[in-house]
Amino acid sequence: MGIAFPIPDNAIILRREAIISGLSALIPPESLITSEDERRAFETDALTSYRRMPLAVVLPTTTEEVAAILAFCNENGVKVVPRGAGTSLAGGAIPQEDAIVLGVGKMNKVLDINFGDRTMRVQSGITNLAISAEVAHKGFFYAPDPSSQLACTIAGNIAMNSGGAHCLRYGVTTNNILGVRMVLIDGTVVDIGSDAMDAQGLDLLGLIIGSEGQLGVVTEAIVRILPMAEGARPVLFGFETSEEAGACVAAIIGAGIIPVAMEFMDKPAIEICEAFAHAGYPLDAGALLIIEVEGSDAEMDAMLKKIVTIAKKHGVKTVKESKSAMETAAIWKGRKSAFGATGRIADYICMDGTIPTGQLPYVLRRIDEIVKSYGLRVANVFHAGDGNLHPLILYNCNDPEEANKAEEAGNDILKLCVEVGGCLTGEHGVGIEKRDLMRHQFTEIDLGQQMRVRAVFDPKWLLNPAKVFPLDGRISA
Amino acid sequence: MSAPSLFAEQELIDSVHAARNAATPLSIIGSGTKSQIGRPAQSDKTLSTAALTGITLHEPAEMVIAARSGTPLAEVERRLADKKQMLPFEPMDYRPLLGSTGEPTIGGVVAANLSGPRRIMAGACRDSLIGIRLVNGKGELVKSGGRVMKNVTGLDLVKLVCGSWGTLGVLTEVTFKVLPKPQRSATLVLHGLDDANAIAALSAGLGSPFEVSGAAHLPNGVERVSATLLRLEGFDEQITYRLDALKKQLHRFAAADYVEGAQSAALWRSVRDATFLVEPRENAVWRISIAPSKAAKIIAEIKKSLTIRHFYDWGGGLIWLSLPATGDAGASAIRSALFGTGGYATLVRGPADIRAAIDVFEPLSPALRVLTAGIKQSFDPDGLFNPGRMIAGI
């Protein structure tokens, strides 16, 4: 497997016992994990082909404990890998041998809900779905909905600026957070933003969201909650070709309609998901769109009528409107379980590039060619409205040669995304996975500016240092 | 991309190098319509982006537009309107309030993170901005973000630069995601509510499923009888249904009627541009960002020591406030009322001597000040760009 890790600092590893002893003075014994068996649960994330055993794992329960741990690590030159639920597909939470893992999972309480202001203050280890569950009885929800929302934490969402299927309408994490409490590497606790809409001074909140755990450890967040729509209804469209489906998406947007979600699947993805979820996906279709609208019944009827008319003009073969909550759940179950369903038939790596949607037919054709040239198969699922692709490259992880080919094919696909005017990652983050491709998207000047900003927060590169920026040419001040 | 503009970008880089070599701080402006906002310039020379003009990309089906920073905002809005699209964040026009002239530029909109009433539903300028190019204080051309709306590659310098008032770099190009213009827009009006009840009504409206896209309250003194405004935007049949449903839902606060078309648009333009507070011209004007549930109490507190006129936007989350520009223009009274509330106050209109003497933007905690100074240093090590405009000494 091709991704390099920094050479571990042996001096730190040799001081492991002293470091553990120092940490044990700061947190209760049940918050400190040192045995090899228990540490193993933290040696990787959802990029499971890479794993590294950390020195120790700390699971603090308060901001004060986080501050004490970070101050200790800063003084002793110990690297820290922050962790939410460990669902990163980009390897954002994979440890290294000379680092401790700092997991925020035990800090998972709701601190305050204000329905009038439509805000909620939570500890950062709460799961994405638990936030929505907490306010559902009053008809509210937290909008960003990554597929891993049952498990993933708001801390991880903030680190990666996570998106989801409905962000075409509701935006991504950065559009839905008003404030954070964050601990800097020297143990200083800062509040950035508040429950007000505009923050003071520079937009540090915008900088922190998506910074992949490299600027500090977020322990609390103030999130926006939104009123649920009166109803939501998806419609399934089956097309013969991806080109037709792509043109239909463009025409819907061109007509001034912004559905809350527009999801695309190609034939291999349709087959995989249908076999798993029995959602009634058309198996004879070459491409499938799931388009969801919201509103009252009459509003949805009117909106769907317009959308179906457009789809018919673009050669839609199958039209299937959800007639019940059960059908709606089944339609979404197929899409949301796309990764899991794929995992049942093969190992896969999931790419996450974004492209200008006008490039869709060309890019899909090229992806097919690229993956075939490596002798592999690919299934495509993606957010069609915003061009965020998720090609799943299928391979056998017990075959090292095939694993390397899958990685290379993935890299070729991401370079293609950049070439056509897009980017390496739309919502999963850079992590270790795309770190060495950063120079395809950014110049040394671009990266230098980012690294100088990073160094303001963490001049010694102690926070999640193996990630995001290529290992050579790093700037500390 | 027109050749003169590319030439202008290189000229701008050359100007920054020259200023750096001569250690001459620069005032960065577009057309200068907002140059009265912030602490007074501490630089002798001005660098304008006015020559950097032109829309460089507009893909209606991809809902994206890019323009060089000196392009007039009006030109961008016109181009979008041709395709029945709009900038979602409804940027305000400061000219009426500030009495300034000239054509606001799109770069200036970004530098000030200008957002209007629709911010409550569609986000601020920073939420629609997806890409920038800027020249930093080392004379380097830095890009961040791009032309696709979903992009988490690397640190988000796009948001950091948005609203930095030209203190981090000189923007040369900006890219936005855009939205379709709504087919129909109408405004529900409730009369006679006091501030607290009005904000409760606005919160109820914003907590409804009807996608309220503007929520303002004009108290007695701004209007003859107070008016509480809730805007609905969407398809024709949708608006008919939602007006009725929302009216029923808010009936417990007050009976409502509605306006639409030009009348509704004019109303929201006034809210957006705070034209209610243009007169008296010599008054100072503040903008306070606060959680709506705290807004009416803050106003009551401020009124104990100051004579003010005010109105609310963003469901009560934005307070516009006018008062005599004497002493510190109310700075200490306003900030002590806000202390511990999570609210922020910015003096957006006031005489230069007051702007030089007080914190125009909300003062930073010591830790945030250190981070802010570090970030400024990382972009602009020699302090060339708008030194001290936001924070004294940074």
mmCIF file with all atom_site columns, C-alpha atoms in Angstrom, chain A residues 114 116-118 140 160-161 163-164 167-169 172 174-175 184 188 190-207 209-212 215 224 227-230 250 253 256-258 295-296 299 302-303 306 354-359 383 385-386 388 420-430 438 441-443 445-446 449-450 452-454 456-457 468-469, chain B residues 60-63 83 85 113 119-121 123-124 126-128 136 138 140-145 147-157 159-160 162-164 167-168 177 179-180 183 202-203 206-211 235 237-239 241-242 287 289-294 314-315 317 341-344 361-365 367-368 370-372 374-379 390-391:
data_model
loop_
_atom_site.group_PDB
_atom_site.id
_atom_site.type_symbol
_atom_site.label_atom_id
_atom_site.label_alt_id
_atom_site.label_comp_id
_atom_site.label_asym_id
_atom_site.label_entity_id
_atom_site.label_seq_id
_atom_site.pdbx_PDB_ins_code
_atom_site.Cartn_x
_atom_site.Cartn_y
_atom_site.Cartn_z
_atom_site.occupancy
_atom_site.B_iso_or_equiv
_atom_site.pdbx_formal_charge
_atom_site.auth_seq_id
_atom_site.auth_comp_id
_atom_site.auth_asym_id
_atom_site.auth_atom_id
_atom_site.pdbx_PDB_model_num
ATOM 1   C CA . ASN A 1 114 ? -33.230 26.912 22.336  1.00 0.00 ? 114 ASN A CA 1
ATOM 2   C CA . GLY A 1 116 ? -36.924 29.989 19.633  1.00 0.00 ? 116 GLY A CA 1
ATOM 3   C CA . ASP A 1 117 ? -33.407 30.824 18.460  1.00 0.00 ? 117 ASP A CA 1
ATOM 4   C CA . ARG A 1 118 ? -33.181 27.475 16.635  1.00 0.00 ? 118 ARG A CA 1
ATOM 5   C CA . PHE A 1 140 ? -36.639 20.195 14.230  1.00 0.00 ? 140 PHE A CA 1
ATOM 6   C CA . MET A 1 160 ? -13.976 17.277 8.003   1.00 0.00 ? 160 MET A CA 1
ATOM 7   C CA . ASN A 1 161 ? -16.721 19.810 7.184   1.00 0.00 ? 161 ASN A CA 1
ATOM 8   C CA . GLY A 1 163 ? -21.781 17.054 3.917   1.00 0.00 ? 163 GLY A CA 1
ATOM 9   C CA . GLY A 1 164 ? -24.460 14.532 3.070   1.00 0.00 ? 164 GLY A CA 1
ATOM 10  C CA . CYS A 1 167 ? -26.649 19.591 1.415   1.00 0.00 ? 167 CYS A CA 1
ATOM 11  C CA . LEU A 1 168 ? -27.793 20.857 -1.970  1.00 0.00 ? 168 LEU A CA 1
ATOM 12  C CA . ARG A 1 169 ? -30.593 22.534 -0.047  1.00 0.00 ? 169 ARG A CA 1
ATOM 13  C CA . VAL A 1 172 ? -22.684 21.412 4.749   1.00 0.00 ? 172 VAL A CA 1
ATOM 14  C CA . THR A 1 174 ? -19.738 24.952 7.977   1.00 0.00 ? 174 THR A CA 1
ATOM 15  C CA . ASN A 1 175 ? -23.113 26.464 7.048   1.00 0.00 ? 175 ASN A CA 1
ATOM 16  C CA . LEU A 1 184 ? -5.462  24.917 21.506  1.00 0.00 ? 184 LEU A CA 1
ATOM 17  C CA . THR A 1 188 ? -5.725  27.488 26.056  1.00 0.00 ? 188 THR A CA 1
ATOM 18  C CA . VAL A 1 190 ? -11.070 29.608 23.225  1.00 0.00 ? 190 VAL A CA 1
ATOM 19  C CA . ASP A 1 191 ? -14.689 30.308 22.366  1.00 0.00 ? 191 ASP A CA 1
ATOM 20  C CA . ILE A 1 192 ? -15.139 31.104 18.702  1.00 0.00 ? 192 ILE A CA 1
ATOM 21  C CA . GLY A 1 193 ? -18.494 32.369 17.514  1.00 0.00 ? 193 GLY A CA 1
ATOM 22  C CA . SER A 1 194 ? -21.555 32.189 19.765  1.00 0.00 ? 194 SER A CA 1
ATOM 23  C CA . ASP A 1 195 ? -25.288 31.729 19.399  1.00 0.00 ? 195 ASP A CA 1
ATOM 24  C CA . ALA A 1 196 ? -25.373 34.924 17.276  1.00 0.00 ? 196 ALA A CA 1
ATOM 25  C CA . MET A 1 197 ? -25.303 34.658 13.478  1.00 0.00 ? 197 MET A CA 1
ATOM 26  C CA . ASP A 1 198 ? -22.278 36.818 12.725  1.00 0.00 ? 198 ASP A CA 1
ATOM 27  C CA . ALA A 1 199 ? -19.066 36.329 14.651  1.00 0.00 ? 199 ALA A CA 1
ATOM 28  C CA . GLN A 1 200 ? -16.575 38.949 15.754  1.00 0.00 ? 200 GLN A CA 1
ATOM 29  C CA . GLY A 1 201 ? -13.349 39.702 13.888  1.00 0.00 ? 201 GLY A CA 1
ATOM 30  C CA . LEU A 1 202 ? -11.914 37.282 11.343  1.00 0.00 ? 202 LEU A CA 1
ATOM 31  C CA . ASP A 1 203 ? -14.021 34.245 10.498  1.00 0.00 ? 203 ASP A CA 1
ATOM 32  C CA . LEU A 1 204 ? -11.985 31.779 12.569  1.00 0.00 ? 204 LEU A CA 1
ATOM 33  C CA . LEU A 1 205 ? -14.987 29.472 12.735  1.00 0.00 ? 205 LEU A CA 1
ATOM 34  C CA . GLY A 1 206 ? -14.910 29.101 8.952   1.00 0.00 ? 206 GLY A CA 1
ATOM 35  C CA . LEU A 1 207 ? -11.200 28.320 9.176   1.00 0.00 ? 207 LEU A CA 1
ATOM 36  C CA . ILE A 1 209 ? -14.372 23.793 10.271  1.00 0.00 ? 209 ILE A CA 1
ATOM 37  C CA . GLY A 1 210 ? -12.696 21.408 7.875   1.00 0.00 ? 210 GLY A CA 1
ATOM 38  C CA . SER A 1 211 ? -9.235  21.796 9.411   1.00 0.00 ? 211 SER A CA 1
ATOM 39  C CA . GLU A 1 212 ? -9.037  18.043 10.071  1.00 0.00 ? 212 GLU A CA 1
ATOM 40  C CA . LEU A 1 215 ? -5.777  23.529 14.678  1.00 0.00 ? 215 LEU A CA 1
ATOM 41  C CA . ARG A 1 224 ? -28.272 25.493 14.069  1.00 0.00 ? 224 ARG A CA 1
ATOM 42  C CA . PRO A 1 227 ? -37.726 23.119 11.210  1.00 0.00 ? 227 PRO A CA 1
ATOM 43  C CA . MET A 1 228 ? -38.576 19.952 9.347   1.00 0.00 ? 228 MET A CA 1
ATOM 44  C CA . ALA A 1 229 ? -40.523 20.295 6.146   1.00 0.00 ? 229 ALA A CA 1
ATOM 45  C CA . GLU A 1 230 ? -44.173 19.305 6.262   1.00 0.00 ? 230 GLU A CA 1
ATOM 46  C CA . ALA A 1 250 ? -28.939 20.194 -15.384 1.00 0.00 ? 250 ALA A CA 1
ATOM 47  C CA . ILE A 1 253 ? -31.660 23.220 -11.984 1.00 0.00 ? 253 ILE A CA 1
ATOM 48  C CA . GLY A 1 256 ? -35.163 27.071 -11.194 1.00 0.00 ? 256 GLY A CA 1
ATOM 49  C CA . ILE A 1 257 ? -35.964 23.999 -9.117  1.00 0.00 ? 257 ILE A CA 1
ATOM 50  C CA . ILE A 1 258 ? -33.638 23.052 -6.277  1.00 0.00 ? 258 ILE A CA 1
ATOM 51  C CA . GLY A 1 295 ? -43.320 20.600 1.416   1.00 0.00 ? 295 GLY A CA 1
ATOM 52  C CA . SER A 1 296 ? -47.031 20.004 1.876   1.00 0.00 ? 296 SER A CA 1
ATOM 53  C CA . GLU A 1 299 ? -46.625 21.485 -2.944  1.00 0.00 ? 299 GLU A CA 1
ATOM 54  C CA . ALA A 1 302 ? -46.845 20.396 -7.984  1.00 0.00 ? 302 ALA A CA 1
ATOM 55  C CA . MET A 1 303 ? -43.048 20.230 -7.735  1.00 0.00 ? 303 MET A CA 1
ATOM 56  C CA . LYS A 1 306 ? -42.679 19.819 -12.989 1.00 0.00 ? 306 LYS A CA 1
ATOM 57  C CA . THR A 1 354 ? -16.090 16.986 -6.959  1.00 0.00 ? 354 THR A CA 1
ATOM 58  C CA . ILE A 1 355 ? -16.458 18.082 -10.580 1.00 0.00 ? 355 ILE A CA 1
ATOM 59  C CA . PRO A 1 356 ? -18.356 20.833 -12.375 1.00 0.00 ? 356 PRO A CA 1
ATOM 60  C CA . THR A 1 357 ? -21.625 19.057 -13.161 1.00 0.00 ? 357 THR A CA 1
ATOM 61  C CA . GLY A 1 358 ? -21.339 19.941 -16.845 1.00 0.00 ? 358 GLY A CA 1
ATOM 62  C CA . GLN A 1 359 ? -18.353 17.584 -17.029 1.00 0.00 ? 359 GLN A CA 1
ATOM 63  C CA . HIS A 1 383 ? -24.587 13.798 -5.223  1.00 0.00 ? 383 HIS A CA 1
ATOM 64  C CA . GLY A 1 385 ? -26.755 18.421 -7.887  1.00 0.00 ? 385 GLY A CA 1
ATOM 65  C CA . ASP A 1 386 ? -23.351 19.473 -6.634  1.00 0.00 ? 386 ASP A CA 1
ATOM 66  C CA . ASN A 1 388 ? -19.630 15.369 -5.623  1.00 0.00 ? 388 ASN A CA 1
ATOM 67  C CA . VAL A 1 420 ? -11.756 19.328 -15.255 1.00 0.00 ? 420 VAL A CA 1
ATOM 68  C CA . GLY A 1 421 ? -12.009 22.162 -12.724 1.00 0.00 ? 421 GLY A CA 1
ATOM 69  C CA . GLY A 1 422 ? -13.056 20.256 -9.608  1.00 0.00 ? 422 GLY A CA 1
ATOM 70  C CA . CYS A 1 423 ? -11.309 19.203 -6.423  1.00 0.00 ? 423 CYS A CA 1
ATOM 71  C CA . LEU A 1 424 ? -9.807  16.218 -4.618  1.00 0.00 ? 424 LEU A CA 1
ATOM 72  C CA . THR A 1 425 ? -12.401 15.955 -1.894  1.00 0.00 ? 425 THR A CA 1
ATOM 73  C CA . GLY A 1 426 ? -15.946 17.219 -1.582  1.00 0.00 ? 426 GLY A CA 1
ATOM 74  C CA . GLU A 1 427 ? -16.873 16.020 1.883   1.00 0.00 ? 427 GLU A CA 1
ATOM 75  C CA . HIS A 1 428 ? -14.617 13.254 3.221   1.00 0.00 ? 428 HIS A CA 1
ATOM 76  C CA . GLY A 1 429 ? -11.507 15.334 3.781   1.00 0.00 ? 429 GLY A CA 1
ATOM 77  C CA . VAL A 1 430 ? -7.879  14.913 2.731   1.00 0.00 ? 430 VAL A CA 1
ATOM 78  C CA . MET A 1 438 ? -2.447  18.090 -2.772  1.00 0.00 ? 438 MET A CA 1
ATOM 79  C CA . GLN A 1 441 ? -4.733  21.006 -6.778  1.00 0.00 ? 441 GLN A CA 1
ATOM 80  C CA . PHE A 1 442 ? -2.576  23.629 -5.091  1.00 0.00 ? 442 PHE A CA 1
ATOM 81  C CA . THR A 1 443 ? 0.642   25.439 -5.900  1.00 0.00 ? 443 THR A CA 1
ATOM 82  C CA . ILE A 1 445 ? 2.342   29.205 -2.737  1.00 0.00 ? 445 ILE A CA 1
ATOM 83  C CA . ASP A 1 446 ? -1.225  28.081 -1.971  1.00 0.00 ? 446 ASP A CA 1
ATOM 84  C CA . GLN A 1 449 ? -0.175  30.126 2.865   1.00 0.00 ? 449 GLN A CA 1
ATOM 85  C CA . GLN A 1 450 ? -2.297  27.333 4.347   1.00 0.00 ? 450 GLN A CA 1
ATOM 86  C CA . ARG A 1 452 ? 1.592   29.387 7.693   1.00 0.00 ? 452 ARG A CA 1
ATOM 87  C CA . VAL A 1 453 ? -1.970  29.754 8.951   1.00 0.00 ? 453 VAL A CA 1
ATOM 88  C CA . ARG A 1 454 ? -1.809  26.253 10.400  1.00 0.00 ? 454 ARG A CA 1
ATOM 89  C CA . VAL A 1 456 ? -0.244  29.983 14.016  1.00 0.00 ? 456 VAL A CA 1
ATOM 90  C CA . PHE A 1 457 ? -2.259  27.345 15.867  1.00 0.00 ? 457 PHE A CA 1
ATOM 91  C CA . VAL A 1 468 ? -3.492  16.906 4.804   1.00 0.00 ? 468 VAL A CA 1
ATOM 92  C CA . PHE A 1 469 ? -0.112  18.413 3.843   1.00 0.00 ? 469 PHE A CA 1
ATOM 93  C CA . PRO B 2 60  ? -26.296 28.723 -15.047 1.00 0.00 ? 60  PRO B CA 1
ATOM 94  C CA . ALA B 2 61  ? -26.877 24.957 -14.972 1.00 0.00 ? 61  ALA B CA 1
ATOM 95  C CA . GLU B 2 62  ? -24.068 24.564 -12.444 1.00 0.00 ? 62  GLU B CA 1
ATOM 96  C CA . MET B 2 63  ? -25.325 27.541 -10.411 1.00 0.00 ? 63  MET B CA 1
ATOM 97  C CA . LYS B 2 83  ? -30.777 33.739 -16.271 1.00 0.00 ? 83  LYS B CA 1
ATOM 98  C CA . GLN B 2 85  ? -30.698 33.634 -10.830 1.00 0.00 ? 85  GLN B CA 1
ATOM 99  C CA . ASN B 2 113 ? -19.040 39.751 4.073   1.00 0.00 ? 113 ASN B CA 1
ATOM 100 C CA . ARG B 2 119 ? -29.066 35.507 5.396   1.00 0.00 ? 119 ARG B CA 1
ATOM 101 C CA . ILE B 2 120 ? -31.550 33.979 7.842   1.00 0.00 ? 120 ILE B CA 1
ATOM 102 C CA . MET B 2 121 ? -32.414 31.256 5.334   1.00 0.00 ? 121 MET B CA 1
ATOM 103 C CA . GLY B 2 123 ? -26.643 32.091 4.659   1.00 0.00 ? 123 GLY B CA 1
ATOM 104 C CA . ALA B 2 124 ? -24.229 35.006 4.508   1.00 0.00 ? 124 ALA B CA 1
ATOM 105 C CA . ARG B 2 126 ? -19.307 33.646 3.309   1.00 0.00 ? 126 ARG B CA 1
ATOM 106 C CA . ASP B 2 127 ? -21.720 30.748 2.824   1.00 0.00 ? 127 ASP B CA 1
ATOM 107 C CA . SER B 2 128 ? -22.125 31.334 -0.915  1.00 0.00 ? 128 SER B CA 1
ATOM 108 C CA . ASN B 2 136 ? -1.003  38.358 -0.103  1.00 0.00 ? 136 ASN B CA 1
ATOM 109 C CA . LYS B 2 138 ? 4.398   38.928 0.084   1.00 0.00 ? 138 LYS B CA 1
ATOM 110 C CA . GLU B 2 140 ? 2.118   36.047 -3.948  1.00 0.00 ? 140 GLU B CA 1
ATOM 111 C CA . LEU B 2 141 ? -1.032  35.039 -5.825  1.00 0.00 ? 141 LEU B CA 1
ATOM 112 C CA . VAL B 2 142 ? -2.870  32.615 -3.530  1.00 0.00 ? 142 VAL B CA 1
ATOM 113 C CA . LYS B 2 143 ? -5.946  30.635 -4.494  1.00 0.00 ? 143 LYS B CA 1
ATOM 114 C CA . SER B 2 144 ? -8.333  28.805 -2.227  1.00 0.00 ? 144 SER B CA 1
ATOM 115 C CA . GLY B 2 145 ? -11.528 26.915 -2.927  1.00 0.00 ? 145 GLY B CA 1
ATOM 116 C CA . ARG B 2 147 ? -15.638 26.641 -8.759  1.00 0.00 ? 147 ARG B CA 1
ATOM 117 C CA . VAL B 2 148 ? -17.394 23.606 -7.284  1.00 0.00 ? 148 VAL B CA 1
ATOM 118 C CA . MET B 2 149 ? -19.772 24.036 -4.375  1.00 0.00 ? 149 MET B CA 1
ATOM 119 C CA . LYS B 2 150 ? -18.649 21.021 -2.405  1.00 0.00 ? 150 LYS B CA 1
ATOM 120 C CA . ASN B 2 151 ? -14.980 21.257 -1.604  1.00 0.00 ? 151 ASN B CA 1
ATOM 121 C CA . VAL B 2 152 ? -13.168 20.448 1.629   1.00 0.00 ? 152 VAL B CA 1
ATOM 122 C CA . THR B 2 153 ? -9.662  20.253 0.178   1.00 0.00 ? 153 THR B CA 1
ATOM 123 C CA . GLY B 2 154 ? -7.181  21.968 2.498   1.00 0.00 ? 154 GLY B CA 1
ATOM 124 C CA . LEU B 2 155 ? -7.760  24.808 4.928   1.00 0.00 ? 155 LEU B CA 1
ATOM 125 C CA . ASP B 2 156 ? -10.775 26.970 4.105   1.00 0.00 ? 156 ASP B CA 1
ATOM 126 C CA . LEU B 2 157 ? -9.048  30.298 3.484   1.00 0.00 ? 157 LEU B CA 1
ATOM 127 C CA . LYS B 2 159 ? -14.146 31.962 4.656   1.00 0.00 ? 159 LYS B CA 1
ATOM 128 C CA . LEU B 2 160 ? -11.207 33.387 6.547   1.00 0.00 ? 160 LEU B CA 1
ATOM 129 C CA . CYS B 2 162 ? -14.443 36.818 3.560   1.00 0.00 ? 162 CYS B CA 1
ATOM 130 C CA . GLY B 2 163 ? -15.173 39.653 5.974   1.00 0.00 ? 163 GLY B CA 1
ATOM 131 C CA . SER B 2 164 ? -11.506 40.442 6.647   1.00 0.00 ? 164 SER B CA 1
ATOM 132 C CA . THR B 2 167 ? -6.559  43.214 5.976   1.00 0.00 ? 167 THR B CA 1
ATOM 133 C CA . LEU B 2 168 ? -5.251  39.846 4.719   1.00 0.00 ? 168 LEU B CA 1
ATOM 134 C CA . LYS B 2 177 ? -22.645 29.481 -5.856  1.00 0.00 ? 177 LYS B CA 1
ATOM 135 C CA . LEU B 2 179 ? -29.690 30.248 -6.550  1.00 0.00 ? 179 LEU B CA 1
ATOM 136 C CA . PRO B 2 180 ? -32.657 30.551 -8.886  1.00 0.00 ? 180 PRO B CA 1
ATOM 137 C CA . GLN B 2 183 ? -40.967 33.016 -9.046  1.00 0.00 ? 183 GLN B CA 1
ATOM 138 C CA . LEU B 2 202 ? -40.730 36.009 13.980  1.00 0.00 ? 202 LEU B CA 1
ATOM 139 C CA . SER B 2 203 ? -39.269 33.001 15.826  1.00 0.00 ? 203 SER B CA 1
ATOM 140 C CA . LEU B 2 206 ? -38.858 30.895 11.310  1.00 0.00 ? 206 LEU B CA 1
ATOM 141 C CA . GLY B 2 207 ? -39.625 27.717 13.247  1.00 0.00 ? 207 GLY B CA 1
ATOM 142 C CA . SER B 2 208 ? -42.429 26.851 10.820  1.00 0.00 ? 208 SER B CA 1
ATOM 143 C CA . PRO B 2 209 ? -41.847 24.647 7.769   1.00 0.00 ? 209 PRO B CA 1
ATOM 144 C CA . PHE B 2 210 ? -42.625 27.513 5.370   1.00 0.00 ? 210 PHE B CA 1
ATOM 145 C CA . GLU B 2 211 ? -39.041 28.617 4.678   1.00 0.00 ? 211 GLU B CA 1
ATOM 146 C CA . PHE B 2 235 ? -43.407 29.011 -6.691  1.00 0.00 ? 235 PHE B CA 1
ATOM 147 C CA . GLU B 2 237 ? -49.008 28.025 -5.853  1.00 0.00 ? 237 GLU B CA 1
ATOM 148 C CA . GLN B 2 238 ? -46.628 27.424 -2.972  1.00 0.00 ? 238 GLN B CA 1
ATOM 149 C CA . ILE B 2 239 ? -46.796 31.056 -1.853  1.00 0.00 ? 239 ILE B CA 1
ATOM 150 C CA . TYR B 2 241 ? -50.711 28.130 0.310   1.00 0.00 ? 241 TYR B CA 1
ATOM 151 C CA . ARG B 2 242 ? -47.944 29.267 2.639   1.00 0.00 ? 242 ARG B CA 1
ATOM 152 C CA . ARG B 2 287 ? -25.096 46.835 13.972  1.00 0.00 ? 287 ARG B CA 1
ATOM 153 C CA . SER B 2 289 ? -25.510 40.517 16.123  1.00 0.00 ? 289 SER B CA 1
ATOM 154 C CA . ILE B 2 290 ? -27.213 38.574 18.926  1.00 0.00 ? 290 ILE B CA 1
ATOM 155 C CA . ALA B 2 291 ? -29.391 35.517 19.573  1.00 0.00 ? 291 ALA B CA 1
ATOM 156 C CA . PRO B 2 292 ? -32.974 36.695 18.875  1.00 0.00 ? 292 PRO B CA 1
ATOM 157 C CA . SER B 2 293 ? -34.298 35.680 22.299  1.00 0.00 ? 293 SER B CA 1
ATOM 158 C CA . LYS B 2 294 ? -31.916 38.164 23.940  1.00 0.00 ? 294 LYS B CA 1
ATOM 159 C CA . TRP B 2 314 ? -32.795 38.217 10.952  1.00 0.00 ? 314 TRP B CA 1
ATOM 160 C CA . GLY B 2 315 ? -35.713 37.352 13.207  1.00 0.00 ? 315 GLY B CA 1
ATOM 161 C CA . GLY B 2 317 ? -30.761 38.342 15.453  1.00 0.00 ? 317 GLY B CA 1
ATOM 162 C CA . THR B 2 341 ? -24.595 37.552 25.973  1.00 0.00 ? 341 THR B CA 1
ATOM 163 C CA . GLY B 2 342 ? -22.547 36.246 23.064  1.00 0.00 ? 342 GLY B CA 1
ATOM 164 C CA . GLY B 2 343 ? -23.601 39.310 21.073  1.00 0.00 ? 343 GLY B CA 1
ATOM 165 C CA . TYR B 2 344 ? -21.317 41.532 19.000  1.00 0.00 ? 344 TYR B CA 1
ATOM 166 C CA . PHE B 2 361 ? -15.440 45.961 15.718  1.00 0.00 ? 361 PHE B CA 1
ATOM 167 C CA . GLU B 2 362 ? -16.125 43.869 18.793  1.00 0.00 ? 362 GLU B CA 1
ATOM 168 C CA . PRO B 2 363 ? -12.909 43.701 20.873  1.00 0.00 ? 363 PRO B CA 1
ATOM 169 C CA . LEU B 2 364 ? -11.242 40.273 20.944  1.00 0.00 ? 364 LEU B CA 1
ATOM 170 C CA . SER B 2 365 ? -10.400 38.131 23.951  1.00 0.00 ? 365 SER B CA 1
ATOM 171 C CA . ALA B 2 367 ? -6.408  34.431 23.066  1.00 0.00 ? 367 ALA B CA 1
ATOM 172 C CA . LEU B 2 368 ? -8.366  35.391 19.938  1.00 0.00 ? 368 LEU B CA 1
ATOM 173 C CA . VAL B 2 370 ? -3.082  36.398 19.524  1.00 0.00 ? 370 VAL B CA 1
ATOM 174 C CA . LEU B 2 371 ? -4.548  34.107 16.846  1.00 0.00 ? 371 LEU B CA 1
ATOM 175 C CA . THR B 2 372 ? -5.783  37.065 14.800  1.00 0.00 ? 372 THR B CA 1
ATOM 176 C CA . GLY B 2 374 ? -0.713  35.527 13.917  1.00 0.00 ? 374 GLY B CA 1
ATOM 177 C CA . ILE B 2 375 ? -3.021  35.056 10.941  1.00 0.00 ? 375 ILE B CA 1
ATOM 178 C CA . LYS B 2 376 ? -2.502  38.647 9.831   1.00 0.00 ? 376 LYS B CA 1
ATOM 179 C CA . GLN B 2 377 ? 1.253   38.064 10.062  1.00 0.00 ? 377 GLN B CA 1
ATOM 180 C CA . SER B 2 378 ? 0.975   34.853 8.024   1.00 0.00 ? 378 SER B CA 1
ATOM 181 C CA . PHE B 2 379 ? -0.727  36.686 5.135   1.00 0.00 ? 379 PHE B CA 1
ATOM 182 C CA . MET B 2 390 ? -10.390 46.085 12.165  1.00 0.00 ? 390 MET B CA 1
ATOM 183 C CA . ILE B 2 391 ? -8.308  45.883 15.326  1.00 0.00 ? 391 ILE B CA 1
#
